[in-house]
Tab-separated table of C-alpha atoms in Angstrom:
chain	number	residue	atom	x	y	z
A	3	UNK	CA	-71.378	1.237	23.772
A	4	UNK	CA	-73.419	-0.981	21.497
A	5	UNK	CA	-74.420	0.075	18.045
A	6	UNK	CA	-78.054	0.103	19.009
A	7	UNK	CA	-77.266	2.469	21.844
A	8	UNK	CA	-75.433	4.819	19.491
A	9	UNK	CA	-78.293	4.712	17.010
A	10	UNK	CA	-80.680	5.422	19.810
A	11	UNK	CA	-78.645	8.375	21.016
A	12	UNK	CA	-78.322	9.772	17.533
A	13	UNK	CA	-82.050	9.889	17.092
A	14	UNK	CA	-82.715	11.495	20.396
A	15	UNK	CA	-79.688	13.786	20.406
A	16	UNK	CA	-78.553	16.131	17.695
A	17	UNK	CA	-75.227	15.615	16.036
A	18	UNK	CA	-72.229	17.743	15.198
A	19	UNK	CA	-73.024	19.341	11.874
A	20	UNK	CA	-69.485	19.204	10.572
A	21	UNK	CA	-67.002	16.787	12.049
A	22	UNK	CA	-63.394	17.799	12.612
A	23	UNK	CA	-62.076	16.162	9.447
A	24	UNK	CA	-64.617	17.897	7.277
A	25	UNK	CA	-63.851	21.274	8.844
A	26	UNK	CA	-60.103	20.721	8.388
A	27	UNK	CA	-60.698	19.721	4.759
A	28	UNK	CA	-62.786	22.843	4.225
A	29	UNK	CA	-60.138	25.095	5.797
A	30	UNK	CA	-57.284	23.593	3.759
A	31	UNK	CA	-59.336	23.701	0.580
A	32	UNK	CA	-60.242	27.352	1.214
A	33	UNK	CA	-56.561	28.231	1.749
A	34	UNK	CA	-55.645	26.374	-1.451
A	35	UNK	CA	-58.361	28.095	-3.495
A	36	UNK	CA	-57.489	31.601	-2.289
A	37	UNK	CA	-53.763	30.947	-2.766
A	38	UNK	CA	-54.280	29.491	-6.239
A	39	UNK	CA	-56.373	32.451	-7.322
A	40	UNK	CA	-53.987	35.108	-6.057
A	41	UNK	CA	-50.845	33.365	-7.335
A	42	UNK	CA	-52.685	32.810	-10.619
A	43	UNK	CA	-53.120	36.580	-10.917
A	44	UNK	CA	-49.339	37.064	-10.777
A	45	UNK	CA	-48.891	34.338	-13.392
A	46	UNK	CA	-51.454	36.063	-15.620
A	47	UNK	CA	-49.547	39.339	-15.119
A	48	UNK	CA	-46.461	37.807	-16.763
A	49	UNK	CA	-48.353	37.761	-20.073
A	50	UNK	CA	-51.670	39.612	-19.686
A	51	UNK	CA	-54.026	39.001	-22.625
A	52	UNK	CA	-57.057	40.990	-21.484
A	53	UNK	CA	-55.504	44.442	-21.379
A	54	UNK	CA	-55.294	44.721	-17.591
A	55	UNK	CA	-53.109	43.402	-14.802
A	56	UNK	CA	-53.803	42.480	-11.191
A	57	UNK	CA	-52.236	44.479	-8.394
A	58	UNK	CA	-49.027	42.926	-7.109
A	59	UNK	CA	-50.218	43.615	-3.559
A	60	UNK	CA	-52.971	40.996	-3.853
A	61	UNK	CA	-50.907	38.466	-5.801
A	62	UNK	CA	-49.391	35.602	-3.833
A	63	UNK	CA	-45.687	35.411	-4.675
A	64	UNK	CA	-45.877	38.822	-6.327
A	65	UNK	CA	-44.051	37.873	-9.523
A	66	UNK	CA	-43.863	34.924	-11.873
A	67	UNK	CA	-41.159	32.786	-10.251
A	68	UNK	CA	-42.575	32.632	-6.727
A	69	UNK	CA	-46.171	32.752	-7.952
A	70	UNK	CA	-45.568	29.619	-10.031
A	71	UNK	CA	-43.924	27.895	-7.072
A	72	UNK	CA	-46.953	28.664	-4.917
A	73	UNK	CA	-49.409	27.776	-7.663
A	74	UNK	CA	-47.923	24.362	-8.390
A	75	UNK	CA	-47.526	23.560	-4.700
A	76	UNK	CA	-51.079	24.581	-3.798
A	77	UNK	CA	-52.457	22.743	-6.844
A	78	UNK	CA	-51.628	19.516	-4.987
A	79	UNK	CA	-53.297	20.683	-1.781
A	80	UNK	CA	-56.339	21.735	-3.778
A	81	UNK	CA	-56.529	18.476	-5.737
A	82	UNK	CA	-56.258	16.292	-2.651
A	83	UNK	CA	-58.780	18.245	-0.575
A	84	UNK	CA	-61.244	18.768	-3.444
A	85	UNK	CA	-61.148	15.137	-4.571
A	86	UNK	CA	-61.494	13.893	-0.991
A	87	UNK	CA	-64.429	16.222	-0.476
A	88	UNK	CA	-66.063	15.150	-3.737
A	89	UNK	CA	-65.570	11.440	-3.140
A	90	UNK	CA	-67.011	11.810	0.359
A	91	UNK	CA	-70.121	13.211	-1.276
A	92	UNK	CA	-70.279	10.776	-4.187
A	93	UNK	CA	-69.382	7.488	-2.594
A	94	UNK	CA	-70.171	7.849	1.061
A	95	UNK	CA	-73.268	9.980	0.860
A	96	UNK	CA	-71.775	12.148	3.555
A	97	UNK	CA	-70.187	15.507	2.958
A	98	UNK	CA	-73.304	17.566	2.739
A	99	UNK	CA	-77.067	17.693	2.400
A	100	UNK	CA	-78.790	17.011	-0.897
A	101	UNK	CA	-78.070	19.259	-3.880
A	102	UNK	CA	-81.339	18.412	-5.635
A	103	UNK	CA	-84.063	19.005	-6.556
A	104	UNK	CA	-83.790	22.571	-7.801
A	105	UNK	CA	-86.670	24.376	-9.455
A	106	UNK	CA	-86.572	27.725	-11.239
A	107	UNK	CA	-89.357	29.387	-9.215
A	108	UNK	CA	-88.022	27.920	-5.988
A	109	UNK	CA	-84.537	29.232	-6.750
A	110	UNK	CA	-85.704	32.757	-7.537
A	111	UNK	CA	-87.982	32.792	-4.483
A	112	UNK	CA	-84.960	31.910	-2.339
A	113	UNK	CA	-82.794	34.500	-4.077
A	114	UNK	CA	-85.478	37.098	-3.334
A	115	UNK	CA	-85.586	36.156	0.333
A	116	UNK	CA	-81.810	36.185	0.475
A	117	UNK	CA	-81.710	39.684	-0.951
A	118	UNK	CA	-84.192	40.811	1.692
A	119	UNK	CA	-82.101	39.025	4.315
A	120	UNK	CA	-84.900	36.592	5.104
A	121	UNK	CA	-83.584	33.386	3.631
A	122	UNK	CA	-84.230	30.450	5.899
A	123	UNK	CA	-81.160	28.369	6.451
A	124	UNK	CA	-82.073	25.072	8.008
A	125	UNK	CA	-79.149	23.274	9.513
A	126	UNK	CA	-78.568	20.017	7.708
A	127	UNK	CA	-80.527	21.085	4.650
A	128	UNK	CA	-79.654	23.283	1.698
A	129	UNK	CA	-82.024	25.923	0.398
A	130	UNK	CA	-82.378	26.389	-3.366
A	131	UNK	CA	-79.693	29.066	-3.576
A	132	UNK	CA	-77.220	26.854	-1.757
A	133	UNK	CA	-78.068	23.918	-4.013
A	134	UNK	CA	-77.410	25.945	-7.149
A	135	UNK	CA	-74.275	27.640	-5.800
A	136	UNK	CA	-72.711	24.452	-4.410
A	137	UNK	CA	-73.519	22.448	-7.558
A	138	UNK	CA	-72.021	25.277	-9.593
A	139	UNK	CA	-68.827	25.341	-7.593
A	140	UNK	CA	-68.311	21.604	-8.117
A	141	UNK	CA	-68.480	22.288	-11.867
A	142	UNK	CA	-66.171	25.329	-11.565
A	143	UNK	CA	-63.606	23.445	-9.474
A	144	UNK	CA	-63.647	20.589	-11.989
A	145	UNK	CA	-63.169	22.935	-14.950
A	146	UNK	CA	-60.389	24.831	-13.145
A	147	UNK	CA	-58.588	21.634	-12.224
A	148	UNK	CA	-58.906	19.969	-15.632
A	149	UNK	CA	-57.957	23.081	-17.623
A	150	UNK	CA	-55.048	23.561	-15.205
A	151	UNK	CA	-53.887	20.013	-15.913
A	152	UNK	CA	-54.238	20.704	-19.643
A	153	UNK	CA	-52.021	23.798	-19.256
A	154	UNK	CA	-49.467	21.973	-17.150
A	155	UNK	CA	-49.173	18.986	-19.513
A	156	UNK	CA	-50.336	19.958	-23.019
A	157	UNK	CA	-48.210	17.154	-24.499
A	158	UNK	CA	-48.517	14.328	-21.974
A	159	UNK	CA	-52.257	15.048	-21.597
A	160	UNK	CA	-52.777	15.998	-25.234
A	161	UNK	CA	-56.352	14.672	-25.323
A	162	UNK	CA	-57.348	16.860	-22.392
A	163	UNK	CA	-55.612	19.856	-23.950
A	164	UNK	CA	-57.499	19.289	-27.211
A	165	UNK	CA	-60.756	18.920	-25.286
A	166	UNK	CA	-60.303	22.531	-24.160
A	167	UNK	CA	-59.408	23.608	-27.699
A	168	UNK	CA	-55.619	23.445	-27.392
A	169	UNK	CA	-53.079	25.321	-25.300
A	170	UNK	CA	-54.230	28.913	-25.856
A	171	UNK	CA	-57.912	28.094	-25.260
A	172	UNK	CA	-57.007	26.169	-22.105
A	173	UNK	CA	-55.476	29.391	-20.769
A	174	UNK	CA	-58.704	31.302	-21.354
A	175	UNK	CA	-60.885	28.556	-19.886
A	176	UNK	CA	-58.612	28.389	-16.822
A	177	UNK	CA	-58.848	32.166	-16.429
A	178	UNK	CA	-62.656	32.153	-16.626
A	179	UNK	CA	-62.914	29.267	-14.198
A	180	UNK	CA	-60.953	31.529	-11.818
A	181	UNK	CA	-63.472	34.307	-12.501
A	182	UNK	CA	-66.351	31.977	-11.675
A	183	UNK	CA	-64.679	30.786	-8.488
A	184	UNK	CA	-64.010	34.392	-7.427
A	185	UNK	CA	-67.715	35.077	-7.892
A	186	UNK	CA	-68.514	31.962	-5.859
A	187	UNK	CA	-66.267	33.143	-3.028
A	188	UNK	CA	-68.106	36.474	-2.920
A	189	UNK	CA	-71.573	34.863	-2.974
A	190	UNK	CA	-70.521	32.207	-0.465
A	191	UNK	CA	-69.167	34.791	1.981
A	192	UNK	CA	-72.288	36.923	1.483
A	193	UNK	CA	-74.504	33.968	2.336
A	194	UNK	CA	-72.350	33.129	5.340
A	195	UNK	CA	-72.680	36.741	6.488
A	196	UNK	CA	-76.472	36.376	6.324
A	197	UNK	CA	-76.359	33.356	8.632
A	198	UNK	CA	-73.429	33.912	10.985
A	199	UNK	CA	-74.100	30.701	12.876
A	200	UNK	CA	-72.722	28.796	9.875
A	201	UNK	CA	-69.334	30.190	10.894
A	202	UNK	CA	-69.780	28.494	14.253
A	203	UNK	CA	-70.601	25.165	12.651
A	204	UNK	CA	-67.958	25.166	9.904
A	205	UNK	CA	-65.059	26.706	11.806
A	206	UNK	CA	-65.673	25.965	15.450
A	207	UNK	CA	-67.728	22.825	15.062
A	208	UNK	CA	-70.769	23.968	16.998
A	209	UNK	CA	-73.333	21.286	17.730
A	210	UNK	CA	-77.038	21.419	17.581
A	211	UNK	CA	-78.837	21.407	20.866
A	212	UNK	CA	-75.759	21.650	23.011
A	213	UNK	CA	-75.677	17.964	23.748
A	214	UNK	CA	-72.353	16.257	24.073
A	215	UNK	CA	-71.596	14.156	21.050
A	216	UNK	CA	-70.481	10.569	20.960
A	217	UNK	CA	-67.171	10.526	19.070
A	218	UNK	CA	-68.071	7.560	16.902
A	219	UNK	CA	-71.065	9.150	15.321
A	220	UNK	CA	-71.202	10.007	11.694
A	221	UNK	CA	-69.607	13.045	10.222
A	222	UNK	CA	-72.559	14.902	8.853
A	223	UNK	CA	-76.246	14.699	8.581
A	224	UNK	CA	-76.762	11.925	6.070
A	225	UNK	CA	-78.232	12.978	2.799
A	226	UNK	CA	-81.566	11.329	2.228
A	227	UNK	CA	-80.705	9.610	-1.013
B	22	UNK	CA	-89.799	14.072	9.248
B	23	UNK	CA	-91.372	17.485	8.960
B	24	UNK	CA	-91.726	17.807	12.686
B	25	UNK	CA	-88.081	16.853	13.022
B	26	UNK	CA	-87.077	19.583	10.562
B	27	UNK	CA	-89.187	22.038	12.434
B	28	UNK	CA	-87.435	21.013	15.562
B	29	UNK	CA	-84.029	21.424	13.943
B	30	UNK	CA	-84.889	24.866	12.698
B	31	UNK	CA	-85.866	25.999	16.122
B	32	UNK	CA	-82.915	24.568	17.865
B	33	UNK	CA	-80.009	26.768	18.702
B	34	UNK	CA	-76.386	25.919	18.481
B	35	UNK	CA	-73.941	25.534	21.223
B	36	UNK	CA	-70.341	24.644	21.613
B	37	UNK	CA	-69.306	21.918	23.973
B	38	UNK	CA	-66.204	22.829	25.916
B	39	UNK	CA	-64.193	19.968	24.465
B	40	UNK	CA	-65.464	20.648	20.960
B	41	UNK	CA	-64.544	24.298	21.280
B	42	UNK	CA	-61.064	23.566	22.601
B	43	UNK	CA	-60.400	21.047	19.807
B	44	UNK	CA	-61.667	23.445	17.206
B	45	UNK	CA	-59.698	26.363	18.627
B	46	UNK	CA	-56.555	24.211	18.526
B	47	UNK	CA	-57.308	23.329	14.910
B	48	UNK	CA	-57.839	26.966	13.961
B	49	UNK	CA	-54.670	27.937	15.819
B	50	UNK	CA	-52.724	25.152	14.086
B	51	UNK	CA	-53.836	26.080	10.578
B	52	UNK	CA	-53.341	29.770	11.372
B	53	UNK	CA	-49.860	29.214	12.819
B	54	UNK	CA	-48.819	27.211	9.755
B	55	UNK	CA	-50.092	29.939	7.423
B	56	UNK	CA	-48.432	32.653	9.505
B	57	UNK	CA	-45.106	30.792	9.629
B	58	UNK	CA	-45.097	30.501	5.843
B	59	UNK	CA	-46.145	34.118	5.483
B	60	UNK	CA	-43.550	35.565	7.846
B	61	UNK	CA	-40.538	33.302	7.463
B	62	UNK	CA	-38.753	33.340	4.079
B	63	UNK	CA	-36.643	30.379	5.192
B	64	UNK	CA	-39.636	28.159	5.884
B	65	UNK	CA	-41.292	29.359	2.724
B	66	UNK	CA	-38.229	28.365	0.721
B	67	UNK	CA	-38.062	24.941	2.361
B	68	UNK	CA	-41.722	24.253	1.609
B	69	UNK	CA	-41.685	25.655	-1.940
B	70	UNK	CA	-38.367	23.964	-2.836
B	71	UNK	CA	-39.749	20.696	-1.499
B	72	UNK	CA	-42.910	21.084	-3.548
B	73	UNK	CA	-40.861	21.891	-6.668
B	74	UNK	CA	-38.691	18.771	-6.222
B	75	UNK	CA	-41.866	16.757	-5.749
B	76	UNK	CA	-43.215	18.284	-8.966
B	77	UNK	CA	-39.995	17.245	-10.748
B	78	UNK	CA	-40.535	13.663	-9.627
B	79	UNK	CA	-44.223	13.641	-10.550
B	80	UNK	CA	-43.433	14.986	-14.020
B	81	UNK	CA	-40.667	12.428	-14.528
B	82	UNK	CA	-43.173	9.676	-13.745
B	83	UNK	CA	-45.809	11.218	-15.999
B	84	UNK	CA	-43.405	11.643	-18.932
B	85	UNK	CA	-43.938	9.191	-21.734
B	86	UNK	CA	-41.015	8.913	-24.204
B	87	UNK	CA	-43.371	7.952	-27.047
B	88	UNK	CA	-45.890	10.790	-26.673
B	89	UNK	CA	-45.357	13.362	-29.394
B	90	UNK	CA	-45.988	17.073	-29.148
B	91	UNK	CA	-48.669	18.193	-31.615
B	92	UNK	CA	-47.326	19.403	-34.965
B	93	UNK	CA	-48.837	22.143	-37.097
B	94	UNK	CA	-49.019	23.230	-40.711
B	95	UNK	CA	-46.932	25.995	-42.278
B	96	UNK	CA	-50.001	28.296	-42.173
B	97	UNK	CA	-50.028	28.172	-38.366
B	98	UNK	CA	-46.512	29.589	-37.982
B	99	UNK	CA	-46.389	32.708	-35.793
B	100	UNK	CA	-44.937	35.820	-37.458
B	101	UNK	CA	-43.083	37.680	-36.224
B	102	UNK	CA	-41.753	35.125	-33.802
B	103	UNK	CA	-41.209	36.720	-30.363
B	104	UNK	CA	-37.668	37.206	-29.084
B	105	UNK	CA	-36.964	36.249	-25.487
B	106	UNK	CA	-33.793	36.072	-23.386
B	107	UNK	CA	-32.543	37.237	-19.995
B	108	UNK	CA	-31.198	40.387	-21.717
B	109	UNK	CA	-32.396	42.719	-24.496
B	110	UNK	CA	-32.132	41.626	-28.108
B	111	UNK	CA	-29.282	44.084	-28.849
B	112	UNK	CA	-26.975	42.104	-26.560
B	113	UNK	CA	-27.249	38.717	-28.262
B	114	UNK	CA	-23.809	37.178	-28.847
B	115	UNK	CA	-22.281	37.191	-32.296
B	116	UNK	CA	-20.661	33.889	-33.147
B	117	UNK	CA	-18.483	33.239	-36.179
B	118	UNK	CA	-19.932	29.979	-37.566
B	119	UNK	CA	-16.602	29.027	-39.145
B	120	UNK	CA	-14.852	28.953	-35.797
B	121	UNK	CA	-17.743	27.710	-33.696
B	122	UNK	CA	-17.383	24.230	-32.206
B	123	UNK	CA	-19.595	22.112	-30.014
B	124	UNK	CA	-17.398	21.115	-27.065
B	125	UNK	CA	-18.059	17.786	-25.413
B	126	UNK	CA	-17.556	17.358	-21.689
B	127	UNK	CA	-18.073	14.864	-18.874
B	128	UNK	CA	-19.241	11.290	-19.485
B	129	UNK	CA	-18.879	11.489	-23.258
B	130	UNK	CA	-16.538	8.964	-24.913
B	131	UNK	CA	-15.459	10.862	-28.045
B	132	UNK	CA	-14.379	14.289	-26.847
B	133	UNK	CA	-13.374	15.711	-30.248
B	134	UNK	CA	-15.566	18.821	-30.688
B	135	UNK	CA	-18.184	18.755	-33.434
B	136	UNK	CA	-18.091	21.343	-36.204
B	137	UNK	CA	-21.066	22.888	-37.932
B	138	UNK	CA	-20.386	21.026	-41.174
B	139	UNK	CA	-20.210	17.707	-39.323
B	140	UNK	CA	-23.646	18.423	-37.866
B	141	UNK	CA	-24.952	19.557	-41.278
B	142	UNK	CA	-23.762	16.271	-42.783
B	143	UNK	CA	-25.871	14.247	-40.358
B	144	UNK	CA	-29.465	13.313	-41.120
B	145	UNK	CA	-31.655	16.433	-40.800
B	146	UNK	CA	-35.297	16.592	-39.789
B	147	UNK	CA	-37.861	19.319	-39.440
B	148	UNK	CA	-40.854	19.864	-37.137
B	149	UNK	CA	-43.448	22.615	-36.877
B	150	UNK	CA	-44.209	22.774	-33.171
B	151	UNK	CA	-45.470	25.141	-30.494
B	152	UNK	CA	-42.971	26.781	-28.184
B	153	UNK	CA	-44.634	27.463	-24.838
B	154	UNK	CA	-43.010	30.070	-22.621
B	155	UNK	CA	-43.174	29.839	-18.829
B	156	UNK	CA	-44.614	33.380	-18.952
B	157	UNK	CA	-47.687	31.903	-20.595
B	158	UNK	CA	-47.448	32.952	-24.241
B	159	UNK	CA	-46.881	30.464	-27.000
B	160	UNK	CA	-45.743	30.676	-30.619
B	161	UNK	CA	-45.517	28.187	-33.471
B	162	UNK	CA	-42.334	27.837	-35.498
B	163	UNK	CA	-40.468	25.433	-37.723
B	164	UNK	CA	-37.110	24.171	-36.512
B	165	UNK	CA	-34.808	21.808	-38.402
B	166	UNK	CA	-31.649	20.056	-37.379
B	167	UNK	CA	-30.205	16.873	-36.002
B	168	UNK	CA	-32.011	14.595	-33.600
B	169	UNK	CA	-30.242	14.990	-30.242
B	170	UNK	CA	-30.510	11.225	-29.620
B	171	UNK	CA	-28.451	10.603	-32.787
B	172	UNK	CA	-25.777	13.071	-31.685
B	173	UNK	CA	-25.621	11.527	-28.218
B	174	UNK	CA	-25.089	8.030	-29.600
B	175	UNK	CA	-22.560	9.303	-32.165
B	176	UNK	CA	-20.390	10.936	-29.513
B	177	UNK	CA	-20.730	8.002	-27.139
B	178	UNK	CA	-22.562	9.802	-24.354
B	179	UNK	CA	-23.272	7.771	-21.218
B	180	UNK	CA	-27.038	7.301	-21.583
B	181	UNK	CA	-27.356	5.874	-18.080
B	182	UNK	CA	-26.563	9.252	-16.588
B	183	UNK	CA	-29.732	11.127	-15.640
B	184	UNK	CA	-28.747	14.662	-16.696
B	185	UNK	CA	-27.665	16.362	-19.908
B	186	UNK	CA	-26.247	19.842	-19.476
B	187	UNK	CA	-26.028	22.543	-22.155
B	188	UNK	CA	-23.709	25.542	-21.835
B	189	UNK	CA	-24.107	28.592	-24.049
B	190	UNK	CA	-22.054	31.446	-25.479
B	191	UNK	CA	-24.022	34.093	-23.534
B	192	UNK	CA	-23.392	32.481	-20.154
B	193	UNK	CA	-26.768	30.766	-20.090
B	194	UNK	CA	-26.944	27.118	-19.134
B	195	UNK	CA	-29.615	24.547	-18.483
B	196	UNK	CA	-29.977	20.816	-17.908
B	197	UNK	CA	-32.585	18.242	-18.885
B	198	UNK	CA	-33.401	14.657	-17.994
B	199	UNK	CA	-31.950	11.977	-20.288
B	200	UNK	CA	-35.385	10.575	-21.227
B	201	UNK	CA	-36.492	13.959	-22.628
B	202	UNK	CA	-33.116	14.377	-24.354
B	203	UNK	CA	-33.739	11.083	-26.183
B	204	UNK	CA	-37.279	12.091	-27.241
B	205	UNK	CA	-37.725	11.754	-31.041
B	206	UNK	CA	-38.744	15.434	-31.427
B	207	UNK	CA	-35.781	16.795	-29.482
B	208	UNK	CA	-33.428	18.473	-31.972
B	209	UNK	CA	-30.135	20.275	-32.015
B	210	UNK	CA	-31.607	22.857	-34.350
B	211	UNK	CA	-29.561	24.547	-37.068
B	212	UNK	CA	-32.388	26.138	-39.060
B	213	UNK	CA	-35.470	28.179	-38.310
B	214	UNK	CA	-38.146	28.504	-41.004
B	215	UNK	CA	-35.864	26.743	-43.486
B	216	UNK	CA	-32.932	29.160	-43.069
B	217	UNK	CA	-29.889	28.990	-40.785
B	218	UNK	CA	-30.741	30.275	-37.301
B	219	UNK	CA	-30.564	34.063	-37.096
B	220	UNK	CA	-28.427	35.804	-34.505
B	221	UNK	CA	-31.432	36.595	-32.295
B	222	UNK	CA	-32.705	33.049	-32.346
B	223	UNK	CA	-29.595	31.209	-31.267
B	224	UNK	CA	-27.163	30.986	-34.215
B	225	UNK	CA	-25.520	28.737	-34.975
B	226	UNK	CA	-27.007	25.981	-32.784
B	227	UNK	CA	-29.822	25.772	-30.277
B	228	UNK	CA	-31.794	23.093	-28.521
B	229	UNK	CA	-35.374	22.659	-29.706
B	230	UNK	CA	-37.276	20.468	-27.277
B	231	UNK	CA	-41.077	20.592	-27.747
B	232	UNK	CA	-41.707	18.469	-24.630
B	233	UNK	CA	-40.327	21.226	-22.382
B	234	UNK	CA	-41.032	24.873	-21.629
B	235	UNK	CA	-39.325	27.567	-23.703
B	236	UNK	CA	-36.505	28.376	-21.269
B	237	UNK	CA	-35.174	24.828	-21.667
B	238	UNK	CA	-34.626	25.502	-25.392
B	239	UNK	CA	-31.108	26.871	-24.924
B	240	UNK	CA	-29.737	29.140	-27.674
B	241	UNK	CA	-26.085	29.689	-28.766
B	242	UNK	CA	-25.149	26.223	-27.443
B	243	UNK	CA	-21.401	25.691	-27.173
B	244	UNK	CA	-21.022	22.629	-24.970
B	245	UNK	CA	-22.746	19.365	-24.121
B	246	UNK	CA	-21.952	17.324	-21.036
B	247	UNK	CA	-23.545	14.414	-19.233
B	248	UNK	CA	-23.834	14.171	-15.451
B	249	UNK	CA	-24.770	11.958	-12.564
B	250	UNK	CA	-25.269	14.934	-10.248
B	251	UNK	CA	-28.045	17.526	-10.483
B	252	UNK	CA	-26.978	20.503	-12.624
B	253	UNK	CA	-29.791	23.056	-12.324
B	254	UNK	CA	-29.701	25.968	-14.740
B	255	UNK	CA	-29.715	29.752	-15.085
B	256	UNK	CA	-33.436	30.169	-14.372
B	257	UNK	CA	-33.810	26.914	-12.459
B	258	UNK	CA	-31.331	28.167	-9.829
B	259	UNK	CA	-33.559	31.237	-9.385
B	260	UNK	CA	-36.661	29.176	-8.701
B	261	UNK	CA	-38.146	27.991	-11.997
B	262	UNK	CA	-39.206	24.379	-11.805
B	263	UNK	CA	-36.347	22.192	-13.073
B	264	UNK	CA	-38.218	19.496	-15.017
B	265	UNK	CA	-40.435	22.052	-16.797
B	266	UNK	CA	-42.035	19.342	-18.931
B	267	UNK	CA	-45.090	19.817	-21.088
């Protein structure tokens, strides 16, 4: 098929919202994030500094030794999937709809509709809540990853460790990044629950319109940069 | 554009048969992998051991022999300094310093054991550094003693061998990579806070290696040996990451 023909088809037919690679990346990243959080809880339990501990039943690995093994294995899976995801967005302009602009009134209007269960979720376009939440999670993931690196290598990556205020502060920052990500997971799942069809697009790869898709077509709706 | 958006909004979703089958296979694949790891301890061990060995390699590549651990001032020293071992403090071994010797094993040319006074006669140095425990806590202390690199060259250790092993009076043992052993801040420590090591903190000799986690800082050291084969360690054999570099 010629390129012109593909272009022609893509304007007249709708595309897959999320191609297979993107959905696989999302699934692996989600597994990594959940595993990192729950193994992190067991690691925190080995020396709790906030006066509480997490239940062993929700901690991957249960205790320090296995939790650390999981944590440092999944850190690689997380890094690879998150960086791939981010570079898809940054350099290829695919990987998701636009994250901007965001306005205060627009955001709160969308929050209000979300609370009433009336938030419009256009496929291929983010509403204001999504823009804020997905921008926020990029920041949270970055902080979690960098503070994690600072904890892992406080000597070899001394500059990074000092950026977070040294070893003990890196621990706190890493913990709070986890807290932020946990909040993201809750909000994200809540928003998914409001629009169940997003499950079809992100997990099962549903297509708009029901038309058969030409394999060579692009991964996602291009962001209109 | 706006009409197109309108159109998109109103359009439903559907799954093509092929798309659904592919996706279902993907979901089943990811799910089966997760389930296998969840249900089979053998597979879990293979995957986690593999990841830990990979982490050893990555850390070896990341390690820079010139990078120094941060040092602190006397005001930063943690008091009281926490005790930690694989047994309660009451069980720490009691060693008579007059009869203690540092035995020298494999791949070391001069096998005559070192005495405490021989080590005391060597050039001493002192660093205030942070000890970081694998459990997460950290504490700052001042350790003084002999640079391990100087001891290794004095006794004619084979520096081409990748592993240095330390055996201890209490049955503990550990091993470190040669590059970290040669690091300028790595000491065979004799003193803590300007006084000879106390019984709880490893008297008469311990390893103080600020580029590694706390459990690598073996106390009550009685023997050094150099190896070409992997040696593991007390905690390492139970699953702690071997390299454990900072």
